[in-house]
mmCIF file of C-alpha atoms in Angstrom:
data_model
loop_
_atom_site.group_PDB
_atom_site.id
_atom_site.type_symbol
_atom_site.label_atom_id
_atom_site.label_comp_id
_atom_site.label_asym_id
_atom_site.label_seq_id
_atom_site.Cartn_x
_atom_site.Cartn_y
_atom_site.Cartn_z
ATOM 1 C CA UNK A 688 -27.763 2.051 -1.772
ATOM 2 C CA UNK A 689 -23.813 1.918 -1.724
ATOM 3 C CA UNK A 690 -22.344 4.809 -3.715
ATOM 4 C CA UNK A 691 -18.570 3.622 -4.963
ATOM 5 C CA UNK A 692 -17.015 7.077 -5.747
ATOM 6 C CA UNK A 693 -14.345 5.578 -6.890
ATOM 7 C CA UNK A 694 -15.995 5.788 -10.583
ATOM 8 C CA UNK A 695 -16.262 9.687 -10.862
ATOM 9 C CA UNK A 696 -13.348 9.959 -12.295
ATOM 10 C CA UNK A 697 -14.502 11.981 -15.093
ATOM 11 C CA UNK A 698 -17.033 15.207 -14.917
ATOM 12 C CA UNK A 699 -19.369 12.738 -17.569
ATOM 13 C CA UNK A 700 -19.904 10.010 -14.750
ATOM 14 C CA UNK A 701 -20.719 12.711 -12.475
ATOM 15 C CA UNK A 702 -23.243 14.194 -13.855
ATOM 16 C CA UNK A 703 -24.659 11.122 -15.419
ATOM 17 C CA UNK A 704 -25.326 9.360 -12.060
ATOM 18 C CA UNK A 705 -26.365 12.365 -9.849
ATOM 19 C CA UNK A 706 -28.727 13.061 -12.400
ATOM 20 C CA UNK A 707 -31.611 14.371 -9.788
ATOM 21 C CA UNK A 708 -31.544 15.999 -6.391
ATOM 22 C CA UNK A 709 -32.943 12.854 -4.936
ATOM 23 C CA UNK A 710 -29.983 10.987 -6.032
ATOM 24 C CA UNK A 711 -27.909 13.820 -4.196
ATOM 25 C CA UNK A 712 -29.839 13.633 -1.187
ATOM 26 C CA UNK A 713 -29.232 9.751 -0.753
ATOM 27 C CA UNK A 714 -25.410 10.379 -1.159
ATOM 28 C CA UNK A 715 -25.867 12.930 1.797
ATOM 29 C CA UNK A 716 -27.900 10.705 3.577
ATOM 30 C CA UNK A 717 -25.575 7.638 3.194
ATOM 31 C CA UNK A 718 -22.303 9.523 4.163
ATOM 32 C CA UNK A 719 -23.514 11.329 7.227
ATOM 33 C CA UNK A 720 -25.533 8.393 8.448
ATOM 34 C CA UNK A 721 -23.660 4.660 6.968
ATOM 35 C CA UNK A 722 -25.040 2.498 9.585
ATOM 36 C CA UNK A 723 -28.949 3.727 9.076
ATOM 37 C CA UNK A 724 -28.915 5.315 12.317
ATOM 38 C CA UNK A 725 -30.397 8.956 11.259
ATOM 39 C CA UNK A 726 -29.284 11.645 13.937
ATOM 40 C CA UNK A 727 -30.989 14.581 14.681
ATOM 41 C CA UNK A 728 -28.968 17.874 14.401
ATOM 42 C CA UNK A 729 -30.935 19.880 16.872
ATOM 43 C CA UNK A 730 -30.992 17.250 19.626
ATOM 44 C CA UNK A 731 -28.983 14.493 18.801
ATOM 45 C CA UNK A 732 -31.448 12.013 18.578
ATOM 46 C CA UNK A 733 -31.169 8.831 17.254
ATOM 47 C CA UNK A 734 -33.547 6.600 14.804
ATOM 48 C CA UNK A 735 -35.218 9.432 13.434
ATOM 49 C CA UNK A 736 -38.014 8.733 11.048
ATOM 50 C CA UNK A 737 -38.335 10.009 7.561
ATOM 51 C CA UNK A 738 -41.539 10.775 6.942
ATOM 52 C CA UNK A 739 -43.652 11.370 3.217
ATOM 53 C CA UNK A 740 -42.265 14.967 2.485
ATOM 54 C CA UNK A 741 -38.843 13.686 2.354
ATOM 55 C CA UNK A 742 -37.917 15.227 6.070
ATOM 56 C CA UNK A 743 -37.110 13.395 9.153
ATOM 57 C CA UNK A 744 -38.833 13.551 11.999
ATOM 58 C CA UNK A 745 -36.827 13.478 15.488
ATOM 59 C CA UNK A 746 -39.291 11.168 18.196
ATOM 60 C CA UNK A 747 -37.350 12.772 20.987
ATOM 61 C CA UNK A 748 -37.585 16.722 20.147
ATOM 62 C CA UNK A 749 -40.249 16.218 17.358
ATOM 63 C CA UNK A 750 -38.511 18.317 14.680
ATOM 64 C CA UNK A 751 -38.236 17.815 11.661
ATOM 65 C CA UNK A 752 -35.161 18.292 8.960
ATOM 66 C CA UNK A 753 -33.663 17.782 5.994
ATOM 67 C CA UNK A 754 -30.511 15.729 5.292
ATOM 68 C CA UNK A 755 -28.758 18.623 4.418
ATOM 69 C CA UNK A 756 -29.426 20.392 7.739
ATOM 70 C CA UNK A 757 -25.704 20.787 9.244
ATOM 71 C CA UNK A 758 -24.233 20.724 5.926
ATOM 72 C CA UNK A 759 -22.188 22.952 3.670
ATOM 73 C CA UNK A 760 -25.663 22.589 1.219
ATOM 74 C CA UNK A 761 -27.885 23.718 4.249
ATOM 75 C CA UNK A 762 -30.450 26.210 3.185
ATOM 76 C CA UNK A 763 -29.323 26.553 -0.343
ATOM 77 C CA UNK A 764 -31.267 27.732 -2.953
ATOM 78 C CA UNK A 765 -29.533 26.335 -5.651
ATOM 79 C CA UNK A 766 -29.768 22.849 -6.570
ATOM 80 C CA UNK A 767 -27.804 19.956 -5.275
ATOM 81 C CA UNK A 768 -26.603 18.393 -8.445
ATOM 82 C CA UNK A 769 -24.817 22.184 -9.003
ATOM 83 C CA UNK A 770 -22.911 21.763 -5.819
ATOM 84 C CA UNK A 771 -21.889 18.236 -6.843
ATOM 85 C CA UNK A 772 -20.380 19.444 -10.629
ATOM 86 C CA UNK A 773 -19.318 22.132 -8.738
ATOM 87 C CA UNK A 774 -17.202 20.326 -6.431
ATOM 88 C CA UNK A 775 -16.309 17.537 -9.158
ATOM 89 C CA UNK A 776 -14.774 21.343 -10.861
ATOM 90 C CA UNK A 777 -12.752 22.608 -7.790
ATOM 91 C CA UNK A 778 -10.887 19.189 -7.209
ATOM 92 C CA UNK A 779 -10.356 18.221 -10.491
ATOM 93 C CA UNK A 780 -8.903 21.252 -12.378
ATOM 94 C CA UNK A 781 -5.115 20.920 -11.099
ATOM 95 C CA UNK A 782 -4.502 24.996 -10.796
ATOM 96 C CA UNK A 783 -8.034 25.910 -9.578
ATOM 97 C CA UNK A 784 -11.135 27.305 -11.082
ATOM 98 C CA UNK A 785 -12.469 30.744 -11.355
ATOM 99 C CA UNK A 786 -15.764 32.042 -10.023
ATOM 100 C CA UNK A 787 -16.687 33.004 -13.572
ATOM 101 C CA UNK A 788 -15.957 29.650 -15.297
ATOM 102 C CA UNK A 789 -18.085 27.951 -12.576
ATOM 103 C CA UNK A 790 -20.701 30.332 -12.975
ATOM 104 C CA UNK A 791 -20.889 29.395 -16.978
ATOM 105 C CA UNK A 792 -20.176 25.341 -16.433
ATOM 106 C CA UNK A 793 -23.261 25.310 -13.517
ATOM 107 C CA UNK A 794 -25.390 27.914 -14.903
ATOM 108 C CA UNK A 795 -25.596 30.137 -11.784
ATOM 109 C CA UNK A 796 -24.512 33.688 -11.522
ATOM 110 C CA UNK A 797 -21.305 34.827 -10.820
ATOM 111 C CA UNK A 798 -21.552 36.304 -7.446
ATOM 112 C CA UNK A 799 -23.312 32.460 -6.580
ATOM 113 C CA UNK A 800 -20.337 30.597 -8.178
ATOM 114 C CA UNK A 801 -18.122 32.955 -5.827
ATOM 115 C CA UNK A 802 -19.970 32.024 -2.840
ATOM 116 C CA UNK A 803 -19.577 28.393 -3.788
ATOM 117 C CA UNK A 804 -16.465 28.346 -4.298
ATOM 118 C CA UNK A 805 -15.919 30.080 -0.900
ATOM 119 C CA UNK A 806 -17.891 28.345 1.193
ATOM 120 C CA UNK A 807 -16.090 24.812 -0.490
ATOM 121 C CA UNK A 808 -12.826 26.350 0.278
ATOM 122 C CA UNK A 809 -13.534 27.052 4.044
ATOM 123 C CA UNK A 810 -13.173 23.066 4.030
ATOM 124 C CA UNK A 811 -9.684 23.003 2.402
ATOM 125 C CA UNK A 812 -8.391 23.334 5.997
ATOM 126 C CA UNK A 813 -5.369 21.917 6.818
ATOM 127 C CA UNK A 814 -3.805 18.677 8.390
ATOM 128 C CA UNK A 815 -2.296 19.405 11.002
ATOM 129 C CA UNK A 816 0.316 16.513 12.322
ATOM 130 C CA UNK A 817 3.373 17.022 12.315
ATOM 131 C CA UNK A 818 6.265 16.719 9.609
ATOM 132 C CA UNK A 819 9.195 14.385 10.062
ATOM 133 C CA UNK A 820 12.175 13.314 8.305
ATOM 134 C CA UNK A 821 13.622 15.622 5.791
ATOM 135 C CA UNK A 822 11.525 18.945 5.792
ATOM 136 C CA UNK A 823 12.625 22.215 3.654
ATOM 137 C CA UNK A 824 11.122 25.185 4.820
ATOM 138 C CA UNK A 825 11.016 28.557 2.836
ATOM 139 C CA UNK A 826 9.222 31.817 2.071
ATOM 140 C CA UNK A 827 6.854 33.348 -0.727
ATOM 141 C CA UNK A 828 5.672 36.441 -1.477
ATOM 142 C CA UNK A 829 2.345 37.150 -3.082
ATOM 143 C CA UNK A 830 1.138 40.650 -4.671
ATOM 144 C CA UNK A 831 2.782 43.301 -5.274
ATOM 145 C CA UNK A 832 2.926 43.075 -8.577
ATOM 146 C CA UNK A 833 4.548 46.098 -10.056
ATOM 147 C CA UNK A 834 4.997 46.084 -13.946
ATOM 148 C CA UNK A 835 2.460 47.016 -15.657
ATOM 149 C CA UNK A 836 1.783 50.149 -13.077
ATOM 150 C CA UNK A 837 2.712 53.780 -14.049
ATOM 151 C CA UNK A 838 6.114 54.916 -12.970
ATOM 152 C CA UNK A 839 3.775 57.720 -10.893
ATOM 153 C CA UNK A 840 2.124 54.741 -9.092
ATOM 154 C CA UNK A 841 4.933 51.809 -8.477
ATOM 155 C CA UNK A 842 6.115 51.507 -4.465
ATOM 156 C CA UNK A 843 9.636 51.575 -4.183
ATOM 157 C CA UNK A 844 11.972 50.051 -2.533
ATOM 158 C CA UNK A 845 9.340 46.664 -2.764
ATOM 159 C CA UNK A 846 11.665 44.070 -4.158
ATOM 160 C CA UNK A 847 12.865 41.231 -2.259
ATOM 161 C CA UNK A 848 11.221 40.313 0.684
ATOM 162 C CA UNK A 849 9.680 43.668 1.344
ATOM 163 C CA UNK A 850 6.457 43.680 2.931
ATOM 164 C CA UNK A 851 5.257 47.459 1.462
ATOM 165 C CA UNK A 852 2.723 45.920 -1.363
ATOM 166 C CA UNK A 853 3.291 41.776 -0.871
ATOM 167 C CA UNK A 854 1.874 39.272 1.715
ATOM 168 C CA UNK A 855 4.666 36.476 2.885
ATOM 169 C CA UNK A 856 3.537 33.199 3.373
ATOM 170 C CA UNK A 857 5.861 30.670 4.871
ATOM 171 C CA UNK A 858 5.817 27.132 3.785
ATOM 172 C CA UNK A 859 7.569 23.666 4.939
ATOM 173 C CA UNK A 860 7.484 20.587 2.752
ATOM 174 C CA UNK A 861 8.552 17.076 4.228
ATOM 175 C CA UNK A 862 10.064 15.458 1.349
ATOM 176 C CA UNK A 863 7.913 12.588 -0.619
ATOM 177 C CA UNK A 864 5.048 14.039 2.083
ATOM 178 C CA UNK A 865 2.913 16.518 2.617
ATOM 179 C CA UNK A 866 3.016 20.427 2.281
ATOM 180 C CA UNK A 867 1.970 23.111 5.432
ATOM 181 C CA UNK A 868 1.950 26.661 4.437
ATOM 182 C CA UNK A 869 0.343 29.513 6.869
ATOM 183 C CA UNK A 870 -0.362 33.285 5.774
ATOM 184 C CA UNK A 871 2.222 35.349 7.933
ATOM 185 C CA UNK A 872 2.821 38.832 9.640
ATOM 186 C CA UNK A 873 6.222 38.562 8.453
ATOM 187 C CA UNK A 874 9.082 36.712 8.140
ATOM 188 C CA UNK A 875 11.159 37.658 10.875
ATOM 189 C CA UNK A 876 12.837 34.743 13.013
ATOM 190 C CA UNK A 877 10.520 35.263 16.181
ATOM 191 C CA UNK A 878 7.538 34.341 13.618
ATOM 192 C CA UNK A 879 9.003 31.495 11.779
ATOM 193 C CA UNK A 880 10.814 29.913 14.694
ATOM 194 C CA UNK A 881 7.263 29.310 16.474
ATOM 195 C CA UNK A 882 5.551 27.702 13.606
ATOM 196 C CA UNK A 883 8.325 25.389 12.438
ATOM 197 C CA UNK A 884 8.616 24.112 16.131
ATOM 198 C CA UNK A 885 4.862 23.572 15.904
ATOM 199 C CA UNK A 886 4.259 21.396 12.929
ATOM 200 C CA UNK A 887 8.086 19.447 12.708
ATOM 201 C CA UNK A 888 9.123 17.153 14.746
ATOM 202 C CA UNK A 889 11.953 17.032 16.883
ATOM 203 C CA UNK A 890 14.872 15.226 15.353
ATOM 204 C CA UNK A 891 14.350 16.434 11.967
ATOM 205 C CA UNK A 892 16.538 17.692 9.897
ATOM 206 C CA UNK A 893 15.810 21.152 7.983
ATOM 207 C CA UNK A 894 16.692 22.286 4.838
ATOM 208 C CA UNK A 895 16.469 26.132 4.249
ATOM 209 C CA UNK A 896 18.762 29.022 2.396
ATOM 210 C CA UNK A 897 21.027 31.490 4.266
ATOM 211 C CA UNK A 898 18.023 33.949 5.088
ATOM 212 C CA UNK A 899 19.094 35.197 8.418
ATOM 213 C CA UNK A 900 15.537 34.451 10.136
ATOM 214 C CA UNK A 901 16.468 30.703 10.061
ATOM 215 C CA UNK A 902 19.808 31.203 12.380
ATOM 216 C CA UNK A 903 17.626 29.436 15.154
ATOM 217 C CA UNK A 904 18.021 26.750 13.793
ATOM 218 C CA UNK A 905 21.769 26.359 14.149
ATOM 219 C CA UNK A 906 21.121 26.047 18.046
ATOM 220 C CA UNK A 907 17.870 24.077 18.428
ATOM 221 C CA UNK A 908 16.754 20.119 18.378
ATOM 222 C CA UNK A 909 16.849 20.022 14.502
ATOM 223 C CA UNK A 910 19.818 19.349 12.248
ATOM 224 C CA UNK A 911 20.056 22.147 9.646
ATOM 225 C CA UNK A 912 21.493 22.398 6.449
ATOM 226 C CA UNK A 913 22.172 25.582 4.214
ATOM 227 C CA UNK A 914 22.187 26.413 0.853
ATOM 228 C CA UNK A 915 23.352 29.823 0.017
ATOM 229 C CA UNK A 916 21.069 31.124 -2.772
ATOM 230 C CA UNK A 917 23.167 34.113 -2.909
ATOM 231 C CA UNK A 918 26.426 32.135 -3.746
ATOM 232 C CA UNK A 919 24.367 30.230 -6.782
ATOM 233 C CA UNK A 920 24.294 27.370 -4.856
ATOM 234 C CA UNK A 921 21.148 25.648 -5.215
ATOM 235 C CA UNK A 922 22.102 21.850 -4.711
ATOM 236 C CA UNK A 923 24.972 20.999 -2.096
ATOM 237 C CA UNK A 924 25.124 16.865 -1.950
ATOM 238 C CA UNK A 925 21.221 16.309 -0.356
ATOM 239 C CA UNK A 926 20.905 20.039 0.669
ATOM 240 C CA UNK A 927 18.243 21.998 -1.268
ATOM 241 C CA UNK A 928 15.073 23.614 -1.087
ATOM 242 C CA UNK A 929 13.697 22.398 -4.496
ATOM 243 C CA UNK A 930 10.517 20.844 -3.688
ATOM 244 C CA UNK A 931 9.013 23.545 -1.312
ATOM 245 C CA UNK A 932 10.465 26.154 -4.314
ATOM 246 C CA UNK A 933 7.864 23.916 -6.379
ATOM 247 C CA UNK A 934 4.963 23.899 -4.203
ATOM 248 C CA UNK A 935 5.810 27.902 -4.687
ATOM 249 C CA UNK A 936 5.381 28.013 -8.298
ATOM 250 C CA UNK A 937 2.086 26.078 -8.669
ATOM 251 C CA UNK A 938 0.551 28.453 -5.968
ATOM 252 C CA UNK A 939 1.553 31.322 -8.029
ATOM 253 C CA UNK A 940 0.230 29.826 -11.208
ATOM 254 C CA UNK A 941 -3.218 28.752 -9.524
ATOM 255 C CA UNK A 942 -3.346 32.536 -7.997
ATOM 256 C CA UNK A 943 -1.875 34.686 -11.021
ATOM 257 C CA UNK A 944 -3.076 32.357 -13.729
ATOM 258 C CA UNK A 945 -6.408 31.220 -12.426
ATOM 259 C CA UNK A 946 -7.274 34.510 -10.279
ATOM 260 C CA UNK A 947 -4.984 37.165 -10.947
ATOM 261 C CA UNK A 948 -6.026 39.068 -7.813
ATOM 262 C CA UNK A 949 -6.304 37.616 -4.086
ATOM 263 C CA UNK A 950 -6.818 39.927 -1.166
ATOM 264 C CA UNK A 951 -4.385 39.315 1.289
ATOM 265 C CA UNK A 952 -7.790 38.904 3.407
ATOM 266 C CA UNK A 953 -8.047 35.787 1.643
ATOM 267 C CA UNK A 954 -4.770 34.551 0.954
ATOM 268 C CA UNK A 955 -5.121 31.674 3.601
ATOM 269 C CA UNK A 956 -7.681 29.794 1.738
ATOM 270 C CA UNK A 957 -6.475 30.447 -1.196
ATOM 271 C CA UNK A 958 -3.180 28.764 0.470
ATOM 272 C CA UNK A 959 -5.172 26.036 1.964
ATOM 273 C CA UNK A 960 -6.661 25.204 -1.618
ATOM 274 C CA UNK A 961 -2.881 24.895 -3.457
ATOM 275 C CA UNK A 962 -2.118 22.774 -0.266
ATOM 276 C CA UNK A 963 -4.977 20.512 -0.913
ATOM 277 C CA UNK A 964 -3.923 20.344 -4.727
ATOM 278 C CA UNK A 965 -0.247 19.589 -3.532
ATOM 279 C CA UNK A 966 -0.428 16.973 -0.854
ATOM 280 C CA UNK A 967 -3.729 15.324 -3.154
ATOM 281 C CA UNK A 968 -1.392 15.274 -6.077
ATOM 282 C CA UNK A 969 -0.902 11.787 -6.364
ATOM 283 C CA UNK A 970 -4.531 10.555 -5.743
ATOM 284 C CA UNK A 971 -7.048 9.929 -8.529
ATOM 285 C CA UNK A 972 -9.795 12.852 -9.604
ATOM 286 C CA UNK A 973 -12.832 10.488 -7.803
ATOM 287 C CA UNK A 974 -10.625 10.278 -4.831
ATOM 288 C CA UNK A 975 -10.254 14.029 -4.146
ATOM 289 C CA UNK A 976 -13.852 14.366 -5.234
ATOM 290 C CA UNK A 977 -14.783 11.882 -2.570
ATOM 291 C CA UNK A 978 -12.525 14.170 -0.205
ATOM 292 C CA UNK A 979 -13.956 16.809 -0.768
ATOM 293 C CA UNK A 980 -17.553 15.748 -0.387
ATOM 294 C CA UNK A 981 -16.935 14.052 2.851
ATOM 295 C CA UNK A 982 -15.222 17.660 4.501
ATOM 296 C CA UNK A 983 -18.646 19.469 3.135
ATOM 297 C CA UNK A 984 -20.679 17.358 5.566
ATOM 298 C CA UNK A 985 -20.469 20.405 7.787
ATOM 299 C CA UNK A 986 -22.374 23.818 8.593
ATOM 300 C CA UNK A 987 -20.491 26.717 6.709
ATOM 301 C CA UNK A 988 -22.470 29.326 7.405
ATOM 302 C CA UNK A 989 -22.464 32.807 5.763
ATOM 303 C CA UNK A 990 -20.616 34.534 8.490
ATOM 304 C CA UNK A 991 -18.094 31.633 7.953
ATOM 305 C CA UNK A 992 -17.594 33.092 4.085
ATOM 306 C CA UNK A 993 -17.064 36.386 5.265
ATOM 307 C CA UNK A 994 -14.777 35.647 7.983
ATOM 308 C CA UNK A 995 -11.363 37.112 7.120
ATOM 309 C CA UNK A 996 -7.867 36.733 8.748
#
């Protein structure tokens, strides 16, 4: 049975075709294992036999398993054709989805559409080659939200790039490419020097604003270009940061519109998720789906939910 996932492209084809958990299981069964050569989890085994119950059997340790042992679905409770709608959900809906609408759209409680959608977004981890070309790097801050408090309870002196109440995140964007944005300390040269050398290329040339933590740059294998935000300058010729100033904005629409509160515990995968969005942006809904589904072929276990950083 080959499954062509290139015709979910709506959330009707979905659930008409993985209409039973059987259906699901097949899916599992086909992408782990295309050539027919079942492999056994525990041992590594090969040819294992499936037996009556629906479980394989491994001849060389004589286990048995399910297909979704050493999955992202592994010793859930909940059933299969949930997770699919519920991943169909996630990549489809362009600034995210909340816990609570998956909850009501897969008819599972809220604190079980939050552990989906967790456990789906420890797979939203990042590519990591490296940019090239024409890359503009920048910074965000998220939180710290201060208008609607009480005068009694605002943090001063928090606008800007303060740190007091806000989370910076530094981004770079290779232009008609992909996005990379990591959760940092702060935004201080000796941090943001490290990670740009890390994911760009030698060669490249850089595109930031005046902030003082880029003056590395002026001495180092890349070509950089300034705009001075200060000055109102915003395009000079090719010299912007436009497109990495976008990628901004749709992460703060997924998180304040979608979310409206992310601990700065989880920032990163909420990062990780707009990153997905971004660089998938292009690509068809069945095609992320697809995506998606493949990365969940994976053990997440519960400590891996819980894991912060």
């Amino acid at each position: 049975m080959d499954i062509d996932f290139s015709k979910f492209d709506t959330l009707f084809t979905v659930t008409e075709y993985f209409n039973t958990d059987d259906i699901c299981k097949r899916t599992i069964a086909q992408y782990r294992w295309p050539d027919g050569d079942v492999i056994c989890p525990y041992c590594g085994g090969h040819h294992c036999h499936l037996c009556r119950d629906g479980r394989y059997l491994c001849r060389e340790c004589n286990r048995k398993f399910n297909v979704t042992v050493g999955t992202i679905f592994e010793n859930t409770k909940i059933s299969l054709r949930k997770w699919f709608i519920a991943i169909y959900l996630i990549t489809s809906h362009k600034k995210g989805i909340s816990s609570h609408q998956i909850a009501k759209d897969c008819a599972v409680t809220q604190k079980t559409a939050w552990n989906i959608l967790q456990k789906i977004r420890t797979r939203f981890s990042q590519d990591t080659e490296g940019l090239t070309g024409e890359v503009e790097c920048d910074e965000a801050y998220i939180g710290g939200r201060e208008k609607n408090k009480h005068e009694s309870k605002k943090t001063g002196g928090n606008q800007g790039r303060s740190t007091k109440t806000k989370t910076p995140v530094f981004g770079m964007v290779a232009r008609g490419g992909k996005v990379i944005a990591k959760k940092v300390s702060d935004t201080q040269g000796k941090t943001l020097s490290p990670i740009i050398c890390e994911f760009v290329k030698p060669g490249s040339r850089i595109f930031t604003d005046e902030y003082i933590g880029y003056y590395s740059l002026y001495d180092s294998e890349y070509t950089h270009a300034v705009v001075h935000h200060n000055a109102k300058e915003f395009v000079v010729g090719d010299a912007h940061t436009n497109n990495i100033e976008g990628f901004w904005g749709q992460l703060k629409r997924m998180i304040f519109g979608i979310y409206h509160f992310v601990s700065a515990a989880y920032l990163q995968r909420y990062v990780d998720e707009a990153v997905f969005r971004y660089n998938t942006r292009k690509e068809k809904e069945s095609v992320r789906f697809a995506e998606l589904f493949r990365r969940s072929l994976c053990v997440v276990s519960y400590k891996d939910v819980r894991k912060v950083g």
